[in-house]
CSV table of C-alpha atoms in Angstrom, one decimal:
chain,number,residue,atom,x,y,z
A,1,UNK,CA,6.2,-16.9,-5.3
A,2,UNK,CA,4.6,-13.7,-4.1
A,3,UNK,CA,0.8,-13.5,-3.9
A,4,UNK,CA,-2.0,-11.5,-2.5
A,5,UNK,CA,-5.3,-12.5,-1.0
A,6,UNK,CA,-8.5,-10.5,-1.1
A,7,UNK,CA,-11.5,-11.8,0.8
A,8,UNK,CA,-15.1,-11.2,-0.1
A,9,UNK,CA,-15.6,-10.8,-3.8
A,10,UNK,CA,-18.6,-8.4,-3.4
A,11,UNK,CA,-18.6,-5.6,-0.8
A,12,UNK,CA,-21.7,-3.5,-0.1
A,13,UNK,CA,-21.3,-0.2,1.6
A,14,UNK,CA,-23.8,2.6,2.4
A,15,UNK,CA,-23.1,6.0,1.0
A,16,UNK,CA,-21.2,8.0,3.6
A,17,UNK,CA,-20.0,4.9,5.4
A,18,UNK,CA,-16.4,3.6,5.8
A,19,UNK,CA,-15.0,1.7,2.9
A,20,UNK,CA,-12.6,-1.1,4.0
A,21,UNK,CA,-11.1,-3.6,1.6
A,22,UNK,CA,-8.7,-6.2,2.9
A,23,UNK,CA,-5.5,-7.4,1.3
A,24,UNK,CA,-3.0,-9.8,2.7
A,25,UNK,CA,0.3,-10.5,0.9
A,26,UNK,CA,2.7,-13.3,0.9
A,27,UNK,CA,6.3,-12.3,0.0
A,28,UNK,CA,9.7,-13.6,0.9
A,29,UNK,CA,11.2,-10.1,0.4
A,30,UNK,CA,10.0,-6.6,1.2
A,31,UNK,CA,7.2,-6.2,-1.2
A,32,UNK,CA,6.0,-3.4,-3.5
A,33,UNK,CA,2.2,-3.3,-3.1
A,34,UNK,CA,-0.5,-1.6,-5.2
A,35,UNK,CA,-4.2,-1.0,-5.3
A,36,UNK,CA,-5.9,-0.6,-8.6
A,37,UNK,CA,-9.4,0.4,-9.5
A,38,UNK,CA,-11.4,-0.6,-12.5
A,39,UNK,CA,-14.6,1.2,-13.4
A,40,UNK,CA,-17.2,-0.6,-15.6
A,41,UNK,CA,-15.8,-1.3,-19.1
A,42,UNK,CA,-12.6,0.5,-18.5
A,43,UNK,CA,-9.0,-0.4,-17.9
A,44,UNK,CA,-7.0,-0.4,-14.7
A,45,UNK,CA,-6.2,2.9,-12.8
A,46,UNK,CA,-3.6,3.1,-10.1
A,47,UNK,CA,-5.1,4.2,-6.8
A,48,UNK,CA,-1.9,4.1,-4.7
A,49,UNK,CA,1.3,2.2,-4.1
A,50,UNK,CA,3.6,1.2,-1.3
A,51,UNK,CA,7.3,1.4,-2.0
A,52,UNK,CA,8.7,1.4,1.6
A,53,UNK,CA,8.9,5.2,1.9
A,54,UNK,CA,6.0,5.4,4.3
A,55,UNK,CA,3.7,2.9,5.9
A,56,UNK,CA,0.6,5.0,5.4
A,57,UNK,CA,0.0,5.7,1.8
A,58,UNK,CA,-2.4,8.3,0.4
A,59,UNK,CA,-3.9,7.8,-3.0
A,60,UNK,CA,-6.4,9.4,-5.3
A,61,UNK,CA,-10.1,10.0,-4.7
A,62,UNK,CA,-9.6,10.0,-0.9
A,63,UNK,CA,-8.3,6.5,-0.5
A,64,UNK,CA,-5.5,5.4,1.6
A,65,UNK,CA,-3.8,2.2,2.7
A,66,UNK,CA,-1.6,1.2,5.6
A,67,UNK,CA,1.3,-1.3,5.2
A,68,UNK,CA,1.6,-3.5,8.3
A,69,UNK,CA,4.5,-5.9,8.1
A,70,UNK,CA,3.6,-7.8,11.3
A,71,UNK,CA,0.2,-8.6,9.8
A,72,UNK,CA,1.4,-8.9,6.2
A,73,UNK,CA,-1.5,-6.6,5.3
A,74,UNK,CA,-2.2,-3.7,3.0
A,75,UNK,CA,-5.8,-2.8,3.6
A,76,UNK,CA,-7.5,0.0,1.6
A,77,UNK,CA,-9.8,2.5,3.3
A,78,UNK,CA,-11.9,5.6,2.6
A,79,UNK,CA,-13.7,7.4,5.4
A,80,UNK,CA,-16.9,8.2,3.5
A,81,UNK,CA,-18.1,6.2,0.5
A,82,UNK,CA,-19.5,8.1,-2.5
A,83,UNK,CA,-21.6,6.7,-5.3
A,84,UNK,CA,-18.8,7.2,-7.7
A,85,UNK,CA,-16.7,4.7,-5.7
A,86,UNK,CA,-18.7,1.8,-7.2
A,87,UNK,CA,-16.1,-0.2,-9.1
A,88,UNK,CA,-13.9,-3.2,-8.8
A,89,UNK,CA,-10.7,-2.9,-6.7
A,90,UNK,CA,-7.6,-5.1,-7.1
A,91,UNK,CA,-4.7,-5.5,-4.7
A,92,UNK,CA,-1.4,-6.5,-6.4
A,93,UNK,CA,2.2,-7.4,-5.3
A,94,UNK,CA,5.2,-6.8,-7.5
A,95,UNK,CA,8.7,-8.2,-7.8
A,96,UNK,CA,11.1,-7.8,-10.7
A,97,UNK,CA,9.4,-8.7,-13.9
A,98,UNK,CA,6.1,-9.8,-12.4
A,99,UNK,CA,2.9,-8.3,-10.9
A,100,UNK,CA,0.4,-10.6,-9.3
A,101,UNK,CA,-3.2,-9.6,-8.6
A,102,UNK,CA,-5.7,-10.6,-6.1
A,103,UNK,CA,-9.2,-11.8,-7.3
A,104,UNK,CA,-10.7,-8.4,-6.7
A,105,UNK,CA,-13.5,-6.8,-4.7
A,106,UNK,CA,-16.6,-5.5,-6.5
A,107,UNK,CA,-17.8,-2.6,-4.4
A,108,UNK,CA,-21.5,-1.6,-4.5
A,109,UNK,CA,-22.5,1.7,-2.9
A,110,UNK,CA,-26.0,1.8,-1.5
A,111,UNK,CA,-27.8,5.2,-1.5
B,1,UNK,CA,-0.3,10.8,-25.2
B,2,UNK,CA,2.4,8.4,-23.9
B,3,UNK,CA,1.2,5.1,-22.8
B,4,UNK,CA,0.2,1.6,-23.9
B,5,UNK,CA,-2.1,1.1,-26.9
B,6,UNK,CA,-3.9,-2.1,-27.6
B,7,UNK,CA,-5.5,-3.0,-30.9
B,8,UNK,CA,-8.2,-4.1,-31.6
B,9,UNK,CA,-10.5,-3.0,-28.7
B,10,UNK,CA,-13.2,-5.6,-29.6
B,11,UNK,CA,-13.3,-8.8,-31.6
B,12,UNK,CA,-15.6,-11.7,-32.2
B,13,UNK,CA,-14.0,-14.9,-33.4
B,14,UNK,CA,-15.4,-18.3,-34.4
B,15,UNK,CA,-13.9,-21.4,-32.8
B,16,UNK,CA,-10.8,-22.5,-34.6
B,17,UNK,CA,-10.0,-19.1,-36.1
B,18,UNK,CA,-6.7,-17.3,-35.4
B,19,UNK,CA,-5.9,-13.8,-34.5
B,20,UNK,CA,-3.2,-11.5,-33.2
B,21,UNK,CA,-3.5,-8.8,-30.5
B,22,UNK,CA,-1.1,-6.0,-30.8
B,23,UNK,CA,0.3,-4.0,-27.8
B,24,UNK,CA,2.5,-1.0,-28.4
B,25,UNK,CA,4.2,1.3,-25.8
B,26,UNK,CA,6.1,4.5,-26.4
B,27,UNK,CA,7.8,4.8,-23.0
B,28,UNK,CA,10.9,2.7,-23.8
B,29,UNK,CA,9.9,0.2,-21.1
B,30,UNK,CA,11.9,-3.0,-21.0
B,31,UNK,CA,9.2,-5.3,-19.6
B,32,UNK,CA,5.9,-6.1,-21.2
B,33,UNK,CA,3.1,-8.4,-20.2
B,34,UNK,CA,-0.2,-9.9,-21.3
B,35,UNK,CA,-2.9,-10.6,-18.8
B,36,UNK,CA,-6.4,-12.0,-19.1
B,37,UNK,CA,-9.3,-10.9,-16.9
B,38,UNK,CA,-12.2,-13.2,-16.1
B,39,UNK,CA,-15.0,-12.6,-13.6
B,40,UNK,CA,-14.0,-13.6,-10.1
B,41,UNK,CA,-10.5,-14.5,-11.2
B,42,UNK,CA,-8.7,-11.2,-11.1
B,43,UNK,CA,-6.0,-10.7,-13.7
B,44,UNK,CA,-3.8,-13.7,-14.6
B,45,UNK,CA,-0.5,-13.4,-16.4
B,46,UNK,CA,-0.4,-15.2,-19.8
B,47,UNK,CA,3.1,-14.4,-21.0
B,48,UNK,CA,5.7,-11.7,-20.4
B,49,UNK,CA,8.9,-10.3,-21.8
B,50,UNK,CA,11.9,-8.8,-20.1
B,51,UNK,CA,13.4,-7.4,-23.2
B,52,UNK,CA,13.4,-7.3,-27.0
B,53,UNK,CA,13.6,-10.8,-28.4
B,54,UNK,CA,12.7,-12.5,-25.1
B,55,UNK,CA,9.5,-14.1,-23.9
B,56,UNK,CA,8.5,-16.2,-20.9
B,57,UNK,CA,5.4,-18.1,-19.8
B,58,UNK,CA,3.2,-16.8,-17.1
B,59,UNK,CA,0.4,-18.4,-15.1
B,60,UNK,CA,-1.9,-19.4,-17.9
B,61,UNK,CA,0.1,-19.7,-21.2
B,62,UNK,CA,-1.7,-22.6,-22.9
B,63,UNK,CA,-3.3,-21.8,-26.2
B,64,UNK,CA,-1.3,-18.5,-26.6
B,65,UNK,CA,1.9,-17.5,-28.3
B,66,UNK,CA,3.8,-14.3,-28.1
B,67,UNK,CA,6.6,-12.4,-29.9
B,68,UNK,CA,8.7,-9.3,-29.0
B,69,UNK,CA,10.6,-8.6,-32.2
B,70,UNK,CA,10.7,-4.9,-31.4
B,71,UNK,CA,11.1,-3.3,-28.0
B,72,UNK,CA,8.0,-1.2,-28.3
B,73,UNK,CA,5.6,-4.0,-29.5
B,74,UNK,CA,4.4,-7.2,-27.8
B,75,UNK,CA,2.1,-9.5,-29.9
B,76,UNK,CA,-0.3,-12.1,-28.5
B,77,UNK,CA,-1.4,-14.8,-30.8
B,78,UNK,CA,-4.2,-17.3,-30.7
B,79,UNK,CA,-3.6,-20.0,-33.3
B,80,UNK,CA,-6.9,-21.8,-32.9
B,81,UNK,CA,-9.4,-19.9,-30.7
B,82,UNK,CA,-11.6,-21.7,-28.2
B,83,UNK,CA,-14.6,-20.5,-26.3
B,84,UNK,CA,-12.6,-20.7,-23.1
B,85,UNK,CA,-10.4,-17.9,-24.4
B,86,UNK,CA,-13.4,-15.5,-24.3
B,87,UNK,CA,-12.0,-12.8,-22.0
B,88,UNK,CA,-10.7,-9.3,-21.6
B,89,UNK,CA,-7.1,-9.0,-22.4
B,90,UNK,CA,-4.8,-6.4,-20.9
B,91,UNK,CA,-1.3,-5.5,-21.9
B,92,UNK,CA,1.1,-3.7,-19.6
B,93,UNK,CA,4.6,-2.4,-19.6
B,94,UNK,CA,7.1,-1.4,-16.9
B,95,UNK,CA,10.8,-0.7,-16.2
B,96,UNK,CA,13.1,-3.0,-14.3
B,97,UNK,CA,12.6,-0.9,-11.2
B,98,UNK,CA,9.0,-1.8,-11.7
B,99,UNK,CA,8.1,-2.2,-8.1
B,100,UNK,CA,8.7,1.4,-7.5
B,101,UNK,CA,7.5,3.0,-10.7
B,102,UNK,CA,4.6,0.8,-11.3
B,103,UNK,CA,3.0,-0.5,-14.4
B,104,UNK,CA,1.2,1.1,-17.2
B,105,UNK,CA,-1.8,-0.7,-18.6
B,106,UNK,CA,-3.6,-0.5,-21.9
B,107,UNK,CA,-7.4,-0.1,-22.1
B,108,UNK,CA,-8.0,-3.7,-22.9
B,109,UNK,CA,-9.3,-5.9,-25.7
B,110,UNK,CA,-12.6,-7.6,-25.3
B,111,UNK,CA,-12.5,-11.0,-27.2
B,112,UNK,CA,-15.5,-13.2,-27.7
B,113,UNK,CA,-15.1,-16.7,-29.2
B,114,UNK,CA,-18.3,-18.3,-30.4
């Protein structure tokens, strides 16, 4: 079955510094990949998705992710962290009828 | 607004009580899902449905039952609640081309079993 791995449950980043969240996937077929964000006490919001149209995907709030088949990775980046980026981020892989999530990264932004 | 609506938003149950969580979507999606979210565990699939009248087990189905009598509704039942079922429950829906169009999530139900 398809799966994703996110390392490092808690990630601390200084305000203005690069945000990098790593996601590696396992899939026997070309995957559809997603990044979701969850703010405290809220539901899931789609940040961006990879659907094979382009390997570099731009999402909301200045985030982007690059699909690298050779590395089976779909890492999420943002050049400059803002205090409002403090949230939990989930990588997910999709196949017909199923969506599997990683365990998430809790991002803390340090002033 | 179109989307996925979950009721209730909050609930406290005593051990052994039963309850039903309701998920309703108005996008005519074929597929519907129930997930639970626990700290450090991400979201885990409980049950899902690929169409009206169908249900299937997900990753963590024990202690839960589901029904999809109408296409727009997906019910999650707890027959005898246990403290281990304290969690945040999310419902989602999608179309068969779900990999491309993505999933729509409800805002969640926070359940505490005491």
